[in-house]
């Protein structure tokens, strides 16, 4: 029997097309001019159809089309095309190759070696329980590198302790927090500033903390915000019904590891200077309003 051109023994043909002609609401998706933002009235944005037409003609030149070992696909238990696209790793591999003193390891490896701690949030109190003094941090409160306290989302201390499972939250200043699901910002890390440690974090977040003398929180933030690292999250964020989800696949994210603390501090000094300067300014500001003859209602931490 004649085998089609797309058939290879032991290999699976994968088409990682970005669009398929319909949007999330099931309506036709038209091409949008990137320069003007104007949507076409007739041209359907359907990369999948274009790739399939080329494959049928024996053309495998599109970057969205590639072959992958079938045994590894089955072993992974994941059947999402983008998960097998190695191109998302090329950037981080090139970065380590071109920068002396840097190697790469996955978050999972670092966790196994106990160089980082990686854990989730506390829980999600219902809206009618948000009548206290302890900040409840939702996914939507994580924006632009900062954890934003919403004064309308505060829970009683007694309830907070139930979610913490202890008298304190277990959080530390400069912990890094990112949405873990139900957000377009998965993989974008924000800094928990001093004074914000006594908070309840929604369960749908990731918390990363250094656990080694080789690098500190500011180096971790430097590494996790590299475009070569951020690009990898696209590969592992899957859609679960109508919500984005990353799960334990976050362990596969590769980040650069420095050969020395000196190198780590040199690379990340601007991150350290920025966040420590913010804390110094916050402290001066809080002291000033606490000793003011006027009363203010503003929540900037203790």
mmCIF file of C-alpha atoms in Angstrom:
data_model
loop_
_atom_site.group_PDB
_atom_site.id
_atom_site.type_symbol
_atom_site.label_atom_id
_atom_site.label_comp_id
_atom_site.label_asym_id
_atom_site.label_seq_id
_atom_site.Cartn_x
_atom_site.Cartn_y
_atom_site.Cartn_z
ATOM 1 C CA UNK A 1 0.000 0.000 0.000
ATOM 2 C CA UNK A 2 1.283 3.439 -0.881
ATOM 3 C CA UNK A 3 1.978 5.533 2.217
ATOM 4 C CA UNK A 4 1.095 9.246 2.092
ATOM 5 C CA UNK A 5 3.948 11.744 2.292
ATOM 6 C CA UNK A 6 2.956 12.772 5.799
ATOM 7 C CA UNK A 7 3.338 9.215 7.164
ATOM 8 C CA UNK A 8 6.605 8.330 8.931
ATOM 9 C CA UNK A 9 7.159 5.165 10.974
ATOM 10 C CA UNK A 10 7.281 5.930 14.682
ATOM 11 C CA UNK A 11 6.524 9.602 14.118
ATOM 12 C CA UNK A 12 3.450 11.745 14.624
ATOM 13 C CA UNK A 13 2.729 14.650 12.313
ATOM 14 C CA UNK A 14 1.937 17.745 14.380
ATOM 15 C CA UNK A 15 0.450 20.965 13.085
ATOM 16 C CA UNK A 16 0.788 23.753 15.649
ATOM 17 C CA UNK A 17 -1.363 26.347 13.867
ATOM 18 C CA UNK A 18 -2.200 29.513 15.781
ATOM 19 C CA UNK A 19 -5.615 30.109 14.185
ATOM 20 C CA UNK A 20 -8.329 27.918 12.709
ATOM 21 C CA UNK A 21 -10.786 30.394 11.216
ATOM 22 C CA UNK A 22 -13.062 30.749 14.247
ATOM 23 C CA UNK A 23 -12.746 32.723 17.451
ATOM 24 C CA UNK A 24 -13.462 31.657 21.036
ATOM 25 C CA UNK A 25 -17.156 32.415 20.534
ATOM 26 C CA UNK A 26 -17.417 30.144 17.504
ATOM 27 C CA UNK A 27 -17.705 32.984 15.007
ATOM 28 C CA UNK A 28 -15.581 33.462 11.903
ATOM 29 C CA UNK A 29 -12.246 35.069 12.640
ATOM 30 C CA UNK A 30 -10.995 37.535 10.056
ATOM 31 C CA UNK A 31 -7.434 38.710 9.445
ATOM 32 C CA UNK A 32 -6.599 41.968 11.215
ATOM 33 C CA UNK A 33 -4.096 44.397 9.729
ATOM 34 C CA UNK A 34 -1.344 44.690 12.407
ATOM 35 C CA UNK A 35 -0.525 48.255 11.363
ATOM 36 C CA UNK A 36 -4.039 49.690 11.392
ATOM 37 C CA UNK A 37 -6.008 47.291 13.595
ATOM 38 C CA UNK A 38 -8.662 47.133 10.877
ATOM 39 C CA UNK A 39 -10.396 43.774 10.430
ATOM 40 C CA UNK A 40 -10.808 42.335 6.934
ATOM 41 C CA UNK A 41 -14.353 41.822 5.705
ATOM 42 C CA UNK A 42 -13.568 38.707 3.684
ATOM 43 C CA UNK A 43 -10.171 37.122 4.499
ATOM 44 C CA UNK A 44 -10.516 34.374 7.104
ATOM 45 C CA UNK A 45 -7.599 33.942 9.534
ATOM 46 C CA UNK A 46 -7.101 30.181 9.200
ATOM 47 C CA UNK A 47 -3.488 29.030 9.551
ATOM 48 C CA UNK A 48 -4.655 25.452 10.164
ATOM 49 C CA UNK A 49 -6.324 25.161 6.755
ATOM 50 C CA UNK A 50 -3.297 26.669 5.024
ATOM 51 C CA UNK A 51 -0.920 24.243 6.769
ATOM 52 C CA UNK A 52 -3.109 21.242 5.961
ATOM 53 C CA UNK A 53 -3.357 22.216 2.300
ATOM 54 C CA UNK A 54 0.445 22.378 2.086
ATOM 55 C CA UNK A 55 0.867 19.044 3.889
ATOM 56 C CA UNK A 56 -1.552 17.380 1.449
ATOM 57 C CA UNK A 57 0.623 18.623 -1.394
ATOM 58 C CA UNK A 58 3.752 17.236 0.271
ATOM 59 C CA UNK A 59 5.059 20.594 1.462
ATOM 60 C CA UNK A 60 6.278 20.525 5.097
ATOM 61 C CA UNK A 61 8.117 23.839 5.015
ATOM 62 C CA UNK A 62 5.815 25.784 7.359
ATOM 63 C CA UNK A 63 7.319 26.272 10.831
ATOM 64 C CA UNK A 64 4.000 25.157 12.344
ATOM 65 C CA UNK A 65 4.422 21.678 10.810
ATOM 66 C CA UNK A 66 6.825 19.114 12.280
ATOM 67 C CA UNK A 67 7.210 15.451 13.237
ATOM 68 C CA UNK A 68 7.556 14.109 16.778
ATOM 69 C CA UNK A 69 8.274 10.651 18.217
ATOM 70 C CA UNK A 70 4.929 8.920 18.705
ATOM 71 C CA UNK A 71 6.157 7.049 21.792
ATOM 72 C CA UNK A 72 7.019 10.350 23.495
ATOM 73 C CA UNK A 73 3.633 11.814 22.607
ATOM 74 C CA UNK A 74 1.858 8.831 24.185
ATOM 75 C CA UNK A 75 4.175 8.883 27.212
ATOM 76 C CA UNK A 76 3.458 12.563 27.863
ATOM 77 C CA UNK A 77 -0.296 12.024 28.038
ATOM 78 C CA UNK A 78 -0.730 15.454 26.454
ATOM 79 C CA UNK A 79 -2.298 15.745 23.021
ATOM 80 C CA UNK A 80 -2.004 19.485 22.456
ATOM 81 C CA UNK A 81 0.106 20.394 19.386
ATOM 82 C CA UNK A 82 1.921 23.400 20.867
ATOM 83 C CA UNK A 83 3.210 21.284 23.766
ATOM 84 C CA UNK A 84 5.587 19.474 21.410
ATOM 85 C CA UNK A 85 6.960 22.525 19.630
ATOM 86 C CA UNK A 86 10.645 22.676 20.600
ATOM 87 C CA UNK A 87 11.051 26.130 19.060
ATOM 88 C CA UNK A 88 9.996 27.683 22.362
ATOM 89 C CA UNK A 89 13.232 26.332 23.894
ATOM 90 C CA UNK A 90 15.559 27.660 21.213
ATOM 91 C CA UNK A 91 15.746 31.131 22.737
ATOM 92 C CA UNK A 92 16.810 29.985 26.221
ATOM 93 C CA UNK A 93 19.270 27.477 24.788
ATOM 94 C CA UNK A 94 20.847 30.209 22.654
ATOM 95 C CA UNK A 95 20.990 32.577 25.627
ATOM 96 C CA UNK A 96 22.932 30.082 27.757
ATOM 97 C CA UNK A 97 25.227 29.256 24.835
ATOM 98 C CA UNK A 98 26.108 32.900 24.194
ATOM 99 C CA UNK A 99 26.568 34.033 27.816
ATOM 100 C CA UNK A 100 29.519 32.685 29.758
ATOM 101 C CA UNK A 101 28.753 31.582 33.285
ATOM 102 C CA UNK A 102 25.127 30.643 32.614
ATOM 103 C CA UNK A 103 23.662 27.152 32.320
ATOM 104 C CA UNK A 104 19.987 26.180 32.158
ATOM 105 C CA UNK A 105 17.813 24.127 34.472
ATOM 106 C CA UNK A 106 14.079 23.591 34.770
ATOM 107 C CA UNK A 107 12.007 24.819 37.686
ATOM 108 C CA UNK A 108 11.308 21.158 38.416
ATOM 109 C CA UNK A 109 15.028 20.363 38.640
ATOM 110 C CA UNK A 110 15.655 23.341 40.898
ATOM 111 C CA UNK A 111 12.775 22.296 43.130
ATOM 112 C CA UNK A 112 14.093 18.722 43.296
ATOM 113 C CA UNK A 113 17.556 20.034 44.194
ATOM 114 C CA UNK A 114 15.877 22.248 46.837
ATOM 115 C CA UNK A 115 17.335 25.393 45.286
ATOM 116 C CA UNK A 116 13.845 26.903 45.014
ATOM 117 C CA UNK A 117 10.505 26.445 46.725
ATOM 118 C CA UNK A 118 7.495 26.239 44.440
ATOM 119 C CA UNK A 119 4.001 26.199 45.921
ATOM 120 C CA UNK A 120 0.458 27.437 45.486
ATOM 121 C CA UNK A 121 -1.858 29.884 47.228
ATOM 122 C CA UNK A 122 -3.985 29.450 50.335
ATOM 123 C CA UNK A 123 -7.561 29.335 49.084
ATOM 124 C CA UNK A 124 -10.478 31.403 47.891
ATOM 125 C CA UNK A 125 -12.917 32.827 50.446
ATOM 126 C CA UNK A 126 -16.373 33.640 49.114
ATOM 127 C CA UNK A 127 -17.354 37.246 48.444
ATOM 128 C CA UNK A 128 -19.636 37.511 51.492
ATOM 129 C CA UNK A 129 -16.690 36.655 53.790
ATOM 130 C CA UNK A 130 -14.593 39.628 52.662
ATOM 131 C CA UNK A 131 -15.422 41.877 55.592
ATOM 132 C CA UNK A 132 -12.196 41.998 57.588
ATOM 133 C CA UNK A 133 -8.702 43.455 57.735
ATOM 134 C CA UNK A 134 -6.471 40.835 56.038
ATOM 135 C CA UNK A 135 -5.926 41.348 52.285
ATOM 136 C CA UNK A 136 -7.232 38.653 49.975
ATOM 137 C CA UNK A 137 -5.169 38.637 46.768
ATOM 138 C CA UNK A 138 -6.946 37.502 43.595
ATOM 139 C CA UNK A 139 -5.427 36.678 40.216
ATOM 140 C CA UNK A 140 -6.652 40.044 38.906
ATOM 141 C CA UNK A 141 -4.588 41.801 41.610
ATOM 142 C CA UNK A 142 -1.319 40.625 40.034
ATOM 143 C CA UNK A 143 -0.312 43.228 37.477
ATOM 144 C CA UNK A 144 2.807 44.945 36.126
ATOM 145 C CA UNK A 145 5.239 43.330 38.566
ATOM 146 C CA UNK A 146 3.249 44.276 41.671
ATOM 147 C CA UNK A 147 0.787 42.657 44.061
ATOM 148 C CA UNK A 148 -2.053 45.168 44.362
ATOM 149 C CA UNK A 149 -4.140 45.166 47.517
ATOM 150 C CA UNK A 150 -7.844 45.781 46.921
ATOM 151 C CA UNK A 151 -9.411 47.276 50.088
ATOM 152 C CA UNK A 152 -12.775 45.783 49.100
ATOM 153 C CA UNK A 153 -11.318 42.269 49.354
ATOM 154 C CA UNK A 154 -10.311 41.889 53.013
ATOM 155 C CA UNK A 155 -11.125 38.922 55.251
ATOM 156 C CA UNK A 156 -11.238 38.554 59.076
ATOM 157 C CA UNK A 157 -8.016 37.381 60.744
ATOM 158 C CA UNK A 158 -9.725 34.268 62.136
ATOM 159 C CA UNK A 159 -10.803 33.241 58.621
ATOM 160 C CA UNK A 160 -7.351 34.042 57.223
ATOM 161 C CA UNK A 161 -5.784 31.699 59.787
ATOM 162 C CA UNK A 162 -8.075 28.899 58.584
ATOM 163 C CA UNK A 163 -6.847 29.381 55.007
ATOM 164 C CA UNK A 164 -3.229 29.685 56.153
ATOM 165 C CA UNK A 165 -3.522 26.569 58.312
ATOM 166 C CA UNK A 166 -1.433 28.442 60.884
ATOM 167 C CA UNK A 167 -1.218 31.732 62.735
ATOM 168 C CA UNK A 168 0.779 33.296 59.900
ATOM 169 C CA UNK A 169 0.605 33.137 56.101
ATOM 170 C CA UNK A 170 3.986 31.507 55.503
ATOM 171 C CA UNK A 171 4.758 34.188 52.922
ATOM 172 C CA UNK A 172 7.969 36.226 52.867
ATOM 173 C CA UNK A 173 8.870 39.647 51.541
ATOM 174 C CA UNK A 174 9.890 39.562 47.870
ATOM 175 C CA UNK A 175 8.191 36.219 47.198
ATOM 176 C CA UNK A 176 7.360 35.982 43.489
ATOM 177 C CA UNK A 177 3.706 35.367 42.634
ATOM 178 C CA UNK A 178 2.104 34.555 39.281
ATOM 179 C CA UNK A 179 -1.366 33.469 38.157
ATOM 180 C CA UNK A 180 -1.519 29.687 37.742
ATOM 181 C CA UNK A 181 -4.816 29.473 35.890
ATOM 182 C CA UNK A 182 -7.805 31.503 34.693
ATOM 183 C CA UNK A 183 -5.635 34.365 33.443
ATOM 184 C CA UNK A 184 -3.862 35.610 30.320
ATOM 185 C CA UNK A 185 -0.971 36.590 32.615
ATOM 186 C CA UNK A 186 0.180 33.104 33.581
ATOM 187 C CA UNK A 187 3.971 33.199 33.895
ATOM 188 C CA UNK A 188 4.145 36.946 34.567
ATOM 189 C CA UNK A 189 5.586 37.213 38.071
ATOM 190 C CA UNK A 190 4.862 39.955 40.586
ATOM 191 C CA UNK A 191 6.720 40.841 43.778
ATOM 192 C CA UNK A 192 5.149 40.542 47.217
ATOM 193 C CA UNK A 193 6.534 43.625 48.916
ATOM 194 C CA UNK A 194 7.468 43.970 52.603
ATOM 195 C CA UNK A 195 4.301 44.633 54.594
ATOM 196 C CA UNK A 196 2.186 42.442 52.303
ATOM 197 C CA UNK A 197 3.203 39.107 53.842
ATOM 198 C CA UNK A 198 0.059 38.898 55.971
ATOM 199 C CA UNK A 199 -2.224 38.166 53.024
ATOM 200 C CA UNK A 200 -4.427 35.340 51.808
ATOM 201 C CA UNK A 201 -3.445 34.331 48.272
ATOM 202 C CA UNK A 202 -6.068 32.779 46.032
ATOM 203 C CA UNK A 203 -5.362 29.112 45.361
ATOM 204 C CA UNK A 204 -4.967 29.843 41.632
ATOM 205 C CA UNK A 205 -1.440 31.258 41.933
ATOM 206 C CA UNK A 206 2.166 30.058 41.847
ATOM 207 C CA UNK A 207 4.653 31.242 44.488
ATOM 208 C CA UNK A 208 8.401 30.936 43.826
ATOM 209 C CA UNK A 209 11.075 31.474 46.471
ATOM 210 C CA UNK A 210 14.817 30.963 46.373
ATOM 211 C CA UNK A 211 16.255 28.382 48.759
ATOM 212 C CA UNK A 212 19.970 28.687 47.985
ATOM 213 C CA UNK A 213 22.857 31.097 48.507
ATOM 214 C CA UNK A 214 23.659 30.962 44.774
ATOM 215 C CA UNK A 215 21.010 33.563 43.867
ATOM 216 C CA UNK A 216 18.331 35.660 45.554
ATOM 217 C CA UNK A 217 14.750 36.667 44.761
ATOM 218 C CA UNK A 218 15.857 39.514 42.535
ATOM 219 C CA UNK A 219 17.928 37.205 40.351
ATOM 220 C CA UNK A 220 14.949 34.828 40.157
ATOM 221 C CA UNK A 221 12.791 37.714 38.954
ATOM 222 C CA UNK A 222 15.486 38.725 36.459
ATOM 223 C CA UNK A 223 15.536 35.167 35.102
ATOM 224 C CA UNK A 224 11.777 34.627 35.052
ATOM 225 C CA UNK A 225 11.125 37.886 33.187
ATOM 226 C CA UNK A 226 13.589 37.174 30.365
ATOM 227 C CA UNK A 227 11.723 37.072 27.051
ATOM 228 C CA UNK A 228 13.356 33.684 26.337
ATOM 229 C CA UNK A 229 11.795 32.331 29.539
ATOM 230 C CA UNK A 230 8.406 34.042 29.178
ATOM 231 C CA UNK A 231 8.088 32.589 25.654
ATOM 232 C CA UNK A 232 8.091 29.058 27.092
ATOM 233 C CA UNK A 233 4.823 29.537 28.977
ATOM 234 C CA UNK A 234 2.888 29.667 25.701
ATOM 235 C CA UNK A 235 3.823 26.015 25.169
ATOM 236 C CA UNK A 236 2.517 24.734 28.510
ATOM 237 C CA UNK A 237 -0.607 26.822 29.125
ATOM 238 C CA UNK A 238 -3.597 24.727 28.045
ATOM 239 C CA UNK A 239 -7.261 25.714 27.851
ATOM 240 C CA UNK A 240 -9.381 23.738 30.319
ATOM 241 C CA UNK A 241 -13.023 24.163 29.258
ATOM 242 C CA UNK A 242 -13.084 27.976 29.240
ATOM 243 C CA UNK A 243 -10.077 28.720 31.454
ATOM 244 C CA UNK A 244 -6.319 28.705 30.967
ATOM 245 C CA UNK A 245 -4.385 26.235 33.097
ATOM 246 C CA UNK A 246 -0.708 25.320 33.557
ATOM 247 C CA UNK A 247 -0.645 22.684 36.330
ATOM 248 C CA UNK A 248 2.611 20.813 36.963
ATOM 249 C CA UNK A 249 3.807 21.607 33.453
ATOM 250 C CA UNK A 250 5.312 24.734 35.017
ATOM 251 C CA UNK A 251 8.109 22.450 36.217
ATOM 252 C CA UNK A 252 9.324 22.260 32.607
ATOM 253 C CA UNK A 253 10.136 25.981 32.354
ATOM 254 C CA UNK A 254 13.880 26.452 31.790
ATOM 255 C CA UNK A 255 15.712 29.376 33.358
ATOM 256 C CA UNK A 256 19.387 30.424 33.305
ATOM 257 C CA UNK A 257 21.445 29.485 36.367
ATOM 258 C CA UNK A 258 24.558 31.533 37.294
ATOM 259 C CA UNK A 259 27.890 29.930 38.107
ATOM 260 C CA UNK A 260 28.347 32.250 41.097
ATOM 261 C CA UNK A 261 26.495 34.604 43.426
ATOM 262 C CA UNK A 262 28.693 37.423 42.152
ATOM 263 C CA UNK A 263 27.411 36.898 38.611
ATOM 264 C CA UNK A 264 23.809 36.580 39.841
ATOM 265 C CA UNK A 265 24.003 39.888 41.719
ATOM 266 C CA UNK A 266 25.702 41.618 38.774
ATOM 267 C CA UNK A 267 22.971 40.554 36.341
ATOM 268 C CA UNK A 268 20.061 41.430 38.612
ATOM 269 C CA UNK A 269 21.261 44.593 40.376
ATOM 270 C CA UNK A 270 18.733 46.826 38.595
ATOM 271 C CA UNK A 271 15.844 44.626 39.757
ATOM 272 C CA UNK A 272 17.194 44.713 43.314
ATOM 273 C CA UNK A 273 17.733 48.467 43.226
ATOM 274 C CA UNK A 274 14.248 49.144 41.825
ATOM 275 C CA UNK A 275 12.254 47.091 44.345
ATOM 276 C CA UNK A 276 14.389 48.041 47.340
ATOM 277 C CA UNK A 277 14.097 51.709 46.369
ATOM 278 C CA UNK A 278 10.314 51.296 46.229
ATOM 279 C CA UNK A 279 10.337 49.804 49.714
ATOM 280 C CA UNK A 280 12.530 52.619 51.046
ATOM 281 C CA UNK A 281 10.166 55.227 49.551
ATOM 282 C CA UNK A 282 7.121 53.361 50.925
ATOM 283 C CA UNK A 283 8.626 53.278 54.402
ATOM 284 C CA UNK A 284 9.338 57.033 54.351
ATOM 285 C CA UNK A 285 5.811 57.726 53.075
ATOM 286 C CA UNK A 286 4.096 55.489 55.669
ATOM 287 C CA UNK A 287 6.108 57.031 58.513
ATOM 288 C CA UNK A 288 5.152 60.506 57.298
ATOM 289 C CA UNK A 289 1.387 59.881 57.184
ATOM 290 C CA UNK A 290 1.472 58.000 60.505
ATOM 291 C CA UNK A 291 2.934 61.100 62.170
ATOM 292 C CA UNK A 292 0.675 63.503 60.297
ATOM 293 C CA UNK A 293 -1.907 65.586 62.125
ATOM 294 C CA UNK A 294 -4.439 64.320 59.570
ATOM 295 C CA UNK A 295 -5.897 60.819 59.238
ATOM 296 C CA UNK A 296 -5.659 58.893 55.977
ATOM 297 C CA UNK A 297 -7.174 55.607 54.834
ATOM 298 C CA UNK A 298 -4.603 53.905 52.592
ATOM 299 C CA UNK A 299 -3.346 50.297 52.624
ATOM 300 C CA UNK A 300 0.366 50.012 51.812
ATOM 301 C CA UNK A 301 1.259 47.189 54.162
ATOM 302 C CA UNK A 302 2.174 47.339 57.831
#
